[in-house]
Short mmCIF file of C-alpha atoms and ligand atoms in Angstrom, two decimals:
data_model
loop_
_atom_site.label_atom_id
_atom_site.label_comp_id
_atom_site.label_asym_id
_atom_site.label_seq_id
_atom_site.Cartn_x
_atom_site.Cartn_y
_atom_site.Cartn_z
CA UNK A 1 15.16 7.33 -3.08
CA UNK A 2 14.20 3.60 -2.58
CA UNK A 3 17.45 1.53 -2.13
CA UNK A 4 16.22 -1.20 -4.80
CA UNK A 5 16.21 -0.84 -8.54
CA UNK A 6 12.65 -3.19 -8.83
CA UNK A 7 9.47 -3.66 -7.92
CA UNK A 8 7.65 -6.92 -7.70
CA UNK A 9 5.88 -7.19 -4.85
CA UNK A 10 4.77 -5.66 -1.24
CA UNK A 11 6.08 -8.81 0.10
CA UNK A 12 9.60 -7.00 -0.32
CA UNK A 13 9.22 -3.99 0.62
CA UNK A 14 9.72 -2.44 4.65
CA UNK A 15 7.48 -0.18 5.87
CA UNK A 16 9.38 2.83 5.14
CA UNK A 17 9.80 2.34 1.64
CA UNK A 18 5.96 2.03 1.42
CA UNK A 19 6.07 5.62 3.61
CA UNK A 20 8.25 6.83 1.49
CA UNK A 21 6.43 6.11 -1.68
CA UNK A 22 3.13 7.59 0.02
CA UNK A 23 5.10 10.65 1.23
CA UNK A 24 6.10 11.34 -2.21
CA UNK A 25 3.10 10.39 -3.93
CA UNK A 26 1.43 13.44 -1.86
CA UNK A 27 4.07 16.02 -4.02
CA UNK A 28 3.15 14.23 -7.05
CA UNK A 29 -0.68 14.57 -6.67
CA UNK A 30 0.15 18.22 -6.37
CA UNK A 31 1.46 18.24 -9.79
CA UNK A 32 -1.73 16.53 -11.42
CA UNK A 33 -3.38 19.93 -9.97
CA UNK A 34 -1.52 22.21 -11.93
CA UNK A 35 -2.51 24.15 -15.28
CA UNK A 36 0.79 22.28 -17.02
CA UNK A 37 0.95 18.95 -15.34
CA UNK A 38 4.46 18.35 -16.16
CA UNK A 39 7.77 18.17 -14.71
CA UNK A 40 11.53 17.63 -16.27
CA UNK A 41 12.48 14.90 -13.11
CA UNK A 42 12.41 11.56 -15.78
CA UNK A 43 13.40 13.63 -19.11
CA UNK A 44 15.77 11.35 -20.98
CA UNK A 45 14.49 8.03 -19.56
CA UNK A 46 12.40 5.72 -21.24
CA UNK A 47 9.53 3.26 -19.90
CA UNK A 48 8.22 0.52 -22.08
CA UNK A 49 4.56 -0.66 -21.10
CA UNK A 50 4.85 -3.95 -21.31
CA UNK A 51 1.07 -5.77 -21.13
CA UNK A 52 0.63 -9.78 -21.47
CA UNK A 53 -3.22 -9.48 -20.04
CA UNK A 54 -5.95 -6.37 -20.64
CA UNK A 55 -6.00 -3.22 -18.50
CA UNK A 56 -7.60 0.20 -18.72
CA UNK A 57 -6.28 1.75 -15.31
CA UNK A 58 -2.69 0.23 -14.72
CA UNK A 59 -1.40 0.48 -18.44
CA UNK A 60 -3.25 3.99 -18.76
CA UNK A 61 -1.97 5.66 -15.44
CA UNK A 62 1.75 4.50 -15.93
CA UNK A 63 1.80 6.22 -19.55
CA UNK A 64 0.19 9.60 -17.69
CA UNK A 65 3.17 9.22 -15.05
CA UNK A 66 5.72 8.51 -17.29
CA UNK A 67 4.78 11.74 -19.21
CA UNK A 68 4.21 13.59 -16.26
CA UNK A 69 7.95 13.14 -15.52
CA UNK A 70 8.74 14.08 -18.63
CA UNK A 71 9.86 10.31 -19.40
CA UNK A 72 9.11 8.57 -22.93
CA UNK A 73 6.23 6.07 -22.76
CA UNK A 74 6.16 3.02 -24.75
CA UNK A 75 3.46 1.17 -25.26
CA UNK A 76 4.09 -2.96 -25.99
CA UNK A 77 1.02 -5.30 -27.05
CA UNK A 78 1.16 -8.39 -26.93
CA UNK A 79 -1.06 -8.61 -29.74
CA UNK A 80 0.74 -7.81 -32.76
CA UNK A 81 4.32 -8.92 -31.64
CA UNK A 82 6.61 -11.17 -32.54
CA UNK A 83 4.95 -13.38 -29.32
CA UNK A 84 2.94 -15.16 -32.53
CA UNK A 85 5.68 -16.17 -34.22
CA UNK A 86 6.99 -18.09 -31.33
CA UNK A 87 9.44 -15.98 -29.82
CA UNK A 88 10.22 -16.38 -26.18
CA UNK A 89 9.47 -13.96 -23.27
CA UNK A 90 12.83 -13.86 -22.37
CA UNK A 91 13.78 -12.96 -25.52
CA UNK A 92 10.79 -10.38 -26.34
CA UNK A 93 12.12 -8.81 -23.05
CA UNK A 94 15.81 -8.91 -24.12
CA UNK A 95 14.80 -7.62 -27.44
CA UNK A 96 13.21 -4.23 -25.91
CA UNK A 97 15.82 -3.79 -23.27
CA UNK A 98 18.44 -3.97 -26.10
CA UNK A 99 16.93 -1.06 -27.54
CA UNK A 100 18.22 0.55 -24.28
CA UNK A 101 15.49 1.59 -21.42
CA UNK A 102 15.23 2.60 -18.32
CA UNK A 103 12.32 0.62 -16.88
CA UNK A 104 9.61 -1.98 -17.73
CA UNK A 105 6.06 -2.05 -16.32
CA UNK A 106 5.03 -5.73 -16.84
CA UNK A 107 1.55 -7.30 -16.40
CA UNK A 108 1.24 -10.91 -16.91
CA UNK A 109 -0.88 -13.90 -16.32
CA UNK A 110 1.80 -15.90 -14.64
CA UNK A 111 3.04 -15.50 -11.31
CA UNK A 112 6.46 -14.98 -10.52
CA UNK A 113 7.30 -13.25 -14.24
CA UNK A 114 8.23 -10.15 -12.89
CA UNK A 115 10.51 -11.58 -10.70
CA UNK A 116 12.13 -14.05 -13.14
CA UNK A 117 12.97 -10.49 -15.76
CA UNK A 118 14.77 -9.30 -12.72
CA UNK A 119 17.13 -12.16 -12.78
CA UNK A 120 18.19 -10.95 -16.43
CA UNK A 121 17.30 -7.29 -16.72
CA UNK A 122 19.46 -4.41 -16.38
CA UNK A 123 16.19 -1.93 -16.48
CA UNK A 124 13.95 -1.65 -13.61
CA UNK A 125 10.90 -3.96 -13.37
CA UNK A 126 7.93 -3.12 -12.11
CA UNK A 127 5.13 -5.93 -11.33
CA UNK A 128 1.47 -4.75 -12.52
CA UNK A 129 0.10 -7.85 -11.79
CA UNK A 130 1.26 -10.81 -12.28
CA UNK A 131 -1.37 -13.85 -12.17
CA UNK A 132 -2.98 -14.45 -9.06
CA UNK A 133 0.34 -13.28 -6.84
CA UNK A 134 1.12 -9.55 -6.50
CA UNK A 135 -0.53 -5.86 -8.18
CA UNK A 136 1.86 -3.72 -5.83
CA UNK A 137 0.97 -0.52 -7.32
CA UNK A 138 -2.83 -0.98 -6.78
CA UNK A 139 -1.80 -1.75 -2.93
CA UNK A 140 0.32 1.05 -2.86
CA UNK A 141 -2.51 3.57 -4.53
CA UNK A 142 -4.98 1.98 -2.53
CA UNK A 143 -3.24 2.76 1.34
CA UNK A 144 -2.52 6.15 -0.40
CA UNK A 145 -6.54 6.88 -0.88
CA UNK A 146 -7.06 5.11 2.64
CA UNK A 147 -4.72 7.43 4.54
CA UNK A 148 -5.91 10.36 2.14
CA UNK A 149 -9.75 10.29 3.28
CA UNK A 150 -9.14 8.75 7.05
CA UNK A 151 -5.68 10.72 7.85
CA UNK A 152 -4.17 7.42 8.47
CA UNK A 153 -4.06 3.67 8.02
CA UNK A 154 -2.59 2.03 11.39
CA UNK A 155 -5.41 0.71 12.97
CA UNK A 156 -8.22 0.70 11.03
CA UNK A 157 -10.43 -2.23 10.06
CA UNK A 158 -10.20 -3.10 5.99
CA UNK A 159 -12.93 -5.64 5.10
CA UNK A 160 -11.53 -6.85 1.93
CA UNK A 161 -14.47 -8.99 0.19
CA UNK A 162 -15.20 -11.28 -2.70
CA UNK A 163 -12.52 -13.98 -4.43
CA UNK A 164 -9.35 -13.45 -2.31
CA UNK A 165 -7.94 -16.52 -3.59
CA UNK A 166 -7.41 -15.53 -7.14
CA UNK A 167 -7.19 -11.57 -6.44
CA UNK A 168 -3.74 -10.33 -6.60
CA UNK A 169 -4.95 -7.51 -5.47
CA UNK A 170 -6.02 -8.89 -2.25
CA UNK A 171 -3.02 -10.26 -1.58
CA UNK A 172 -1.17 -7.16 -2.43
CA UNK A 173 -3.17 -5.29 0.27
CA UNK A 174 -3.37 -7.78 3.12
CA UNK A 175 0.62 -7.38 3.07
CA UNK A 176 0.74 -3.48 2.90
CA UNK A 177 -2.38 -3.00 5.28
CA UNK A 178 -0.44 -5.66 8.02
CA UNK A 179 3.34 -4.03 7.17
CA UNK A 180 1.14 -0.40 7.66
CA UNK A 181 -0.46 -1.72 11.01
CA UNK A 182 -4.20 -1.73 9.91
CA UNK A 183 -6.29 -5.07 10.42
CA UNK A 184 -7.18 -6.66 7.12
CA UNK A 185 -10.64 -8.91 7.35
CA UNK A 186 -11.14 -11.22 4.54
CA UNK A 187 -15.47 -11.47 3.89
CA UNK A 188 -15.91 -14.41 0.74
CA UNK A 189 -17.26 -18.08 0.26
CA UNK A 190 -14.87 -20.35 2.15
CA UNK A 191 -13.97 -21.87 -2.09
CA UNK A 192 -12.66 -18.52 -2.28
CA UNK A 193 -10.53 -18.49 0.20
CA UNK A 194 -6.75 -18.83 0.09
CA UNK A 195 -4.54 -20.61 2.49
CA UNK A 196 -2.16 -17.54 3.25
CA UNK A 197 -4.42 -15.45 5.10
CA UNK A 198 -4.50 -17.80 7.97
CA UNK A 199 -0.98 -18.18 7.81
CA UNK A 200 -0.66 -14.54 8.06
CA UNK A 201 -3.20 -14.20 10.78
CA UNK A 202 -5.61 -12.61 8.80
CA UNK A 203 -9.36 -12.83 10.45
CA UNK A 204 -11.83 -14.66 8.26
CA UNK A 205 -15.94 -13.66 7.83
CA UNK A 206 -18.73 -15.50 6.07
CA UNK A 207 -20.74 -12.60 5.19
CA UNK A 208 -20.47 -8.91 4.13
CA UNK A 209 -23.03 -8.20 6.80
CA UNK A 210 -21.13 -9.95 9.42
CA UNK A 211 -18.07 -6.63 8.81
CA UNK A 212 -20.66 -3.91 8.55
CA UNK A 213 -20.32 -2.93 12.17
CA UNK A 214 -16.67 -2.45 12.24
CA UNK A 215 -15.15 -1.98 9.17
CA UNK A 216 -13.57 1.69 8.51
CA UNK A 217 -12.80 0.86 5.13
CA UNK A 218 -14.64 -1.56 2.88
CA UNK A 219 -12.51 -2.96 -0.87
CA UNK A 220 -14.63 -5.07 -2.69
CA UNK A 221 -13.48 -7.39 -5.43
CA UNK A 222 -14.10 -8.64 -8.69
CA UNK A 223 -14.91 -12.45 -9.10
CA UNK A 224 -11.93 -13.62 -11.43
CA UNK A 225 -13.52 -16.00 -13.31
CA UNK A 226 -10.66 -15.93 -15.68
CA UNK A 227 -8.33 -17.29 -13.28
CA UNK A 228 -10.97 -20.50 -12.26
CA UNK A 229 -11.31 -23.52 -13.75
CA UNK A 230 -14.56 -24.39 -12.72
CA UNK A 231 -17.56 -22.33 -10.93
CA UNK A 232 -16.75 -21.63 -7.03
CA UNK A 233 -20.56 -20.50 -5.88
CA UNK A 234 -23.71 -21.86 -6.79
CA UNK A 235 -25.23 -18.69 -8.31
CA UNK A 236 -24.42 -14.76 -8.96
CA UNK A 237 -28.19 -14.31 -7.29
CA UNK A 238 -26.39 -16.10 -3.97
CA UNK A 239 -23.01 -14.60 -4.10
CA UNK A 240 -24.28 -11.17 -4.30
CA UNK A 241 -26.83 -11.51 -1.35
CA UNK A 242 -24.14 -12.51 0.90
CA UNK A 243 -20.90 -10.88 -0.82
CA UNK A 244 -22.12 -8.04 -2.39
CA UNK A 245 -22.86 -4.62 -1.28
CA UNK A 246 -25.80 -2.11 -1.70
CA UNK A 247 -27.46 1.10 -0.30
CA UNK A 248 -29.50 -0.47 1.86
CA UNK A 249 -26.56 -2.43 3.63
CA UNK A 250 -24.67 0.42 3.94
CA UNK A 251 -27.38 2.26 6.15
CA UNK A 252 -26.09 -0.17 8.75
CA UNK A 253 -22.28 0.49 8.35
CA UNK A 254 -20.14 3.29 10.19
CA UNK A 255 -21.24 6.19 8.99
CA UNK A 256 -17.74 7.27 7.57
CA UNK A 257 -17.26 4.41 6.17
CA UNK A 258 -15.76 4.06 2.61
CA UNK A 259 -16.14 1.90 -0.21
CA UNK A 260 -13.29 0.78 -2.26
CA UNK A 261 -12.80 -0.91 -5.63
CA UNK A 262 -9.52 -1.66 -7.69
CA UNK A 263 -11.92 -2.42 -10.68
CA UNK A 264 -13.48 -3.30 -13.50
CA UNK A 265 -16.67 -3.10 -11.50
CA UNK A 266 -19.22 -5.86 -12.39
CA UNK A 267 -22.41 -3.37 -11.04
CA UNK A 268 -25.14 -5.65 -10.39
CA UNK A 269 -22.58 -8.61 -9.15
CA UNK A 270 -20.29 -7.06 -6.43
CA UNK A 271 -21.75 -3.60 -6.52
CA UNK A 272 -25.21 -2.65 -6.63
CA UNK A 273 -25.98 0.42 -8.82
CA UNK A 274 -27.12 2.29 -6.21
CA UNK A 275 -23.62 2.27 -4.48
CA UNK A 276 -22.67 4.61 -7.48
CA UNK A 277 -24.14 7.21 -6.27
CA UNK A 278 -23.13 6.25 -2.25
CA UNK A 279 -21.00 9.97 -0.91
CA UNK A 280 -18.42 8.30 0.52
CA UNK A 281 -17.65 5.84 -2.80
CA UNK A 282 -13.85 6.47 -3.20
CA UNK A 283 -13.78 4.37 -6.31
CA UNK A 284 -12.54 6.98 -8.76
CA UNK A 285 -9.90 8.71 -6.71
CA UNK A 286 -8.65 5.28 -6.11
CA UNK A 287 -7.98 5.97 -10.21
CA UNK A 288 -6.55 9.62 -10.17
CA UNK A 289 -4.52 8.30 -6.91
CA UNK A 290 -3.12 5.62 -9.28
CA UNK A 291 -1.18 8.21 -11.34
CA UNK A 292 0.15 9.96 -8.75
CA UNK A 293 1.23 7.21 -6.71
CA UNK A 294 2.50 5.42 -10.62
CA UNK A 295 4.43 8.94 -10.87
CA UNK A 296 6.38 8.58 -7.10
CA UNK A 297 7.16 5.12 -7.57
CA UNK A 298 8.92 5.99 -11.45
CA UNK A 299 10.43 8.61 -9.80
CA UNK A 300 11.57 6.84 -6.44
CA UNK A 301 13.22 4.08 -8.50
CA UNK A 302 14.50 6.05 -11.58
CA UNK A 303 16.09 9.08 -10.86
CA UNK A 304 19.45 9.62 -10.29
N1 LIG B 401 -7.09 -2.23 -10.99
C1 LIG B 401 -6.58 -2.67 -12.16
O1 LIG B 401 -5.53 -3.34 -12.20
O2 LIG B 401 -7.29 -2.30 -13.28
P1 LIG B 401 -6.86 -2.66 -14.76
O3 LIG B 401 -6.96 -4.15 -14.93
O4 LIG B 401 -7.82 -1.92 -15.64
O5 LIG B 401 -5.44 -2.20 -14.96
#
């Protein structure tokens, strides 16, 4: 069991609750594998899904491991609620806890709102994403596929690439790559760059072609234009020359080297097309990874 009753961030956690969490998350991808995919661990508990920004993957893969578990799922949107008649979040939040639950999955464009429930929730939050600061879950899923297809993660060389500075994500996954002992390489335009990787010694490059050498694992991001106020590169033509990956520049990289990607994918921006069909593209076990990793952390956190 994990000695805390949230989670908001990696920033939190030691490095053998993330072990723990990946240990477990091996039993639960086990499960998925089976002809009934279900166990009775969560039966009697009750998650509420609750989703201030879109998602297909996080909201999704939480439902499937809350039912896995045998937990009920509730699904909140925003869209719909009370929210447009001016109610608070604090009291949307205090309004579904009252109706007595075991643990909220919140995603919202603010940072720090995860955090702030905590200070006035008796059920377990969970942080899936929250603004530009922490998507724990996808770090979590995303050492889990690392240490799945290279047997481990200390040591290894993760180019992360693309907008750090507005990517949760990134930020998620410098933390649990440095906690896990890999080396985390930032590649993006320096107006994309945040002020924390330096702090955390993270080593900076200018180019995507500049990693190809080295890197054991390459994540590439999504450019968050929802989260700028104003462009941060003079064209997509530019940024993907320099920042985005294709066949042809993958000829040149280690040749069991694998591609990552928390998506949405923008193909054509980030990704070329052609990296679709590229063996070693992890992209979609990074998704089936989610659930079972989704499943270990429910379970790590609500069973008693
Ligand atoms: N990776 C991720 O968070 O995807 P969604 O926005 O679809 O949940």
């Amino acid at each position: 069991m994990l000695k805390r009753k949230h989670l908001t961030g990696i920033a939190e956690l030691e490095r053998r609750e993330i072990e723990s969490i990946l240990e477990s998350a091996e039993s639960m991808k086990e499960i998925l594998h089976r002809d009934i995919k279900k166990v009775p661990t969560l039966r009697g508990k009750t998650i509420v899904n609750l989703f201030f920004e879109p998602s297909t993957r996080t909201r999704t893969s939480f439902e499937i491991a809350g039912k896995r578990l045998s937990a009920d799922v509730i699904n909140f949107s925003a869209s719909g609620s009370s929210l447009s008649k001016g109610e608070t979040l604090k009291d949307t939040v205090k309004n579904i806890e009252a109706m007595v639950v075991d643990a909220i999955v919140v995603r919202h464009s603010s940072e720090g709102v995860p955090h702030y429930m905590t200070t006035f929730c008796k059920a377990s939050v969970i942080n899936a994403g929250d603004g530009k600061h922490e998507h724990p879950t996808q770090a979590l899923l995303d050492a889990f596929t690392i240490k799945e297809k290279k047997g481990k993660v200390e040591g290894l060389n993760v180019a992360i690439v693309g907008d750090i500075a507005h990517s949760r994500v990134a930020r998620s996954n410098i933390l649990a790559l440095k906690k896990l002992k890999a080396n985390p390489i930032v590649v993006g335009p320096p107006t994309m760059m945040p002020l924390y990787t330096d702090a955390l010694g993270v080593e900076r490059a200018g180019s995507v072609d500049e990693v190809l050498d080295d890197a054991d694992v390459i994540m590439m991001l999504r450019i968050q234009k929802e989260r700028m106020k104003s462009p941060l590169f003079p064209s997509l033509r530019e940024y993907s020359r320099f920042f985005g990956l294709n066949a042809e520049k993958l000829k040149k990289a280690k040749p069991d080297v694998i591609v990552m990607h928390p998506g949405p994918v923008n193909w054509g921006v980030e990704l070329s097309p052609d990296v679709m069909e590229f063996e070693r593209n992890v992209i979609l076990d990074q998704v089936t990874n989610g659930v079972a990793v989704r499943m270990a952390i429910l379970y790590l956190l609500l069973s008693t």
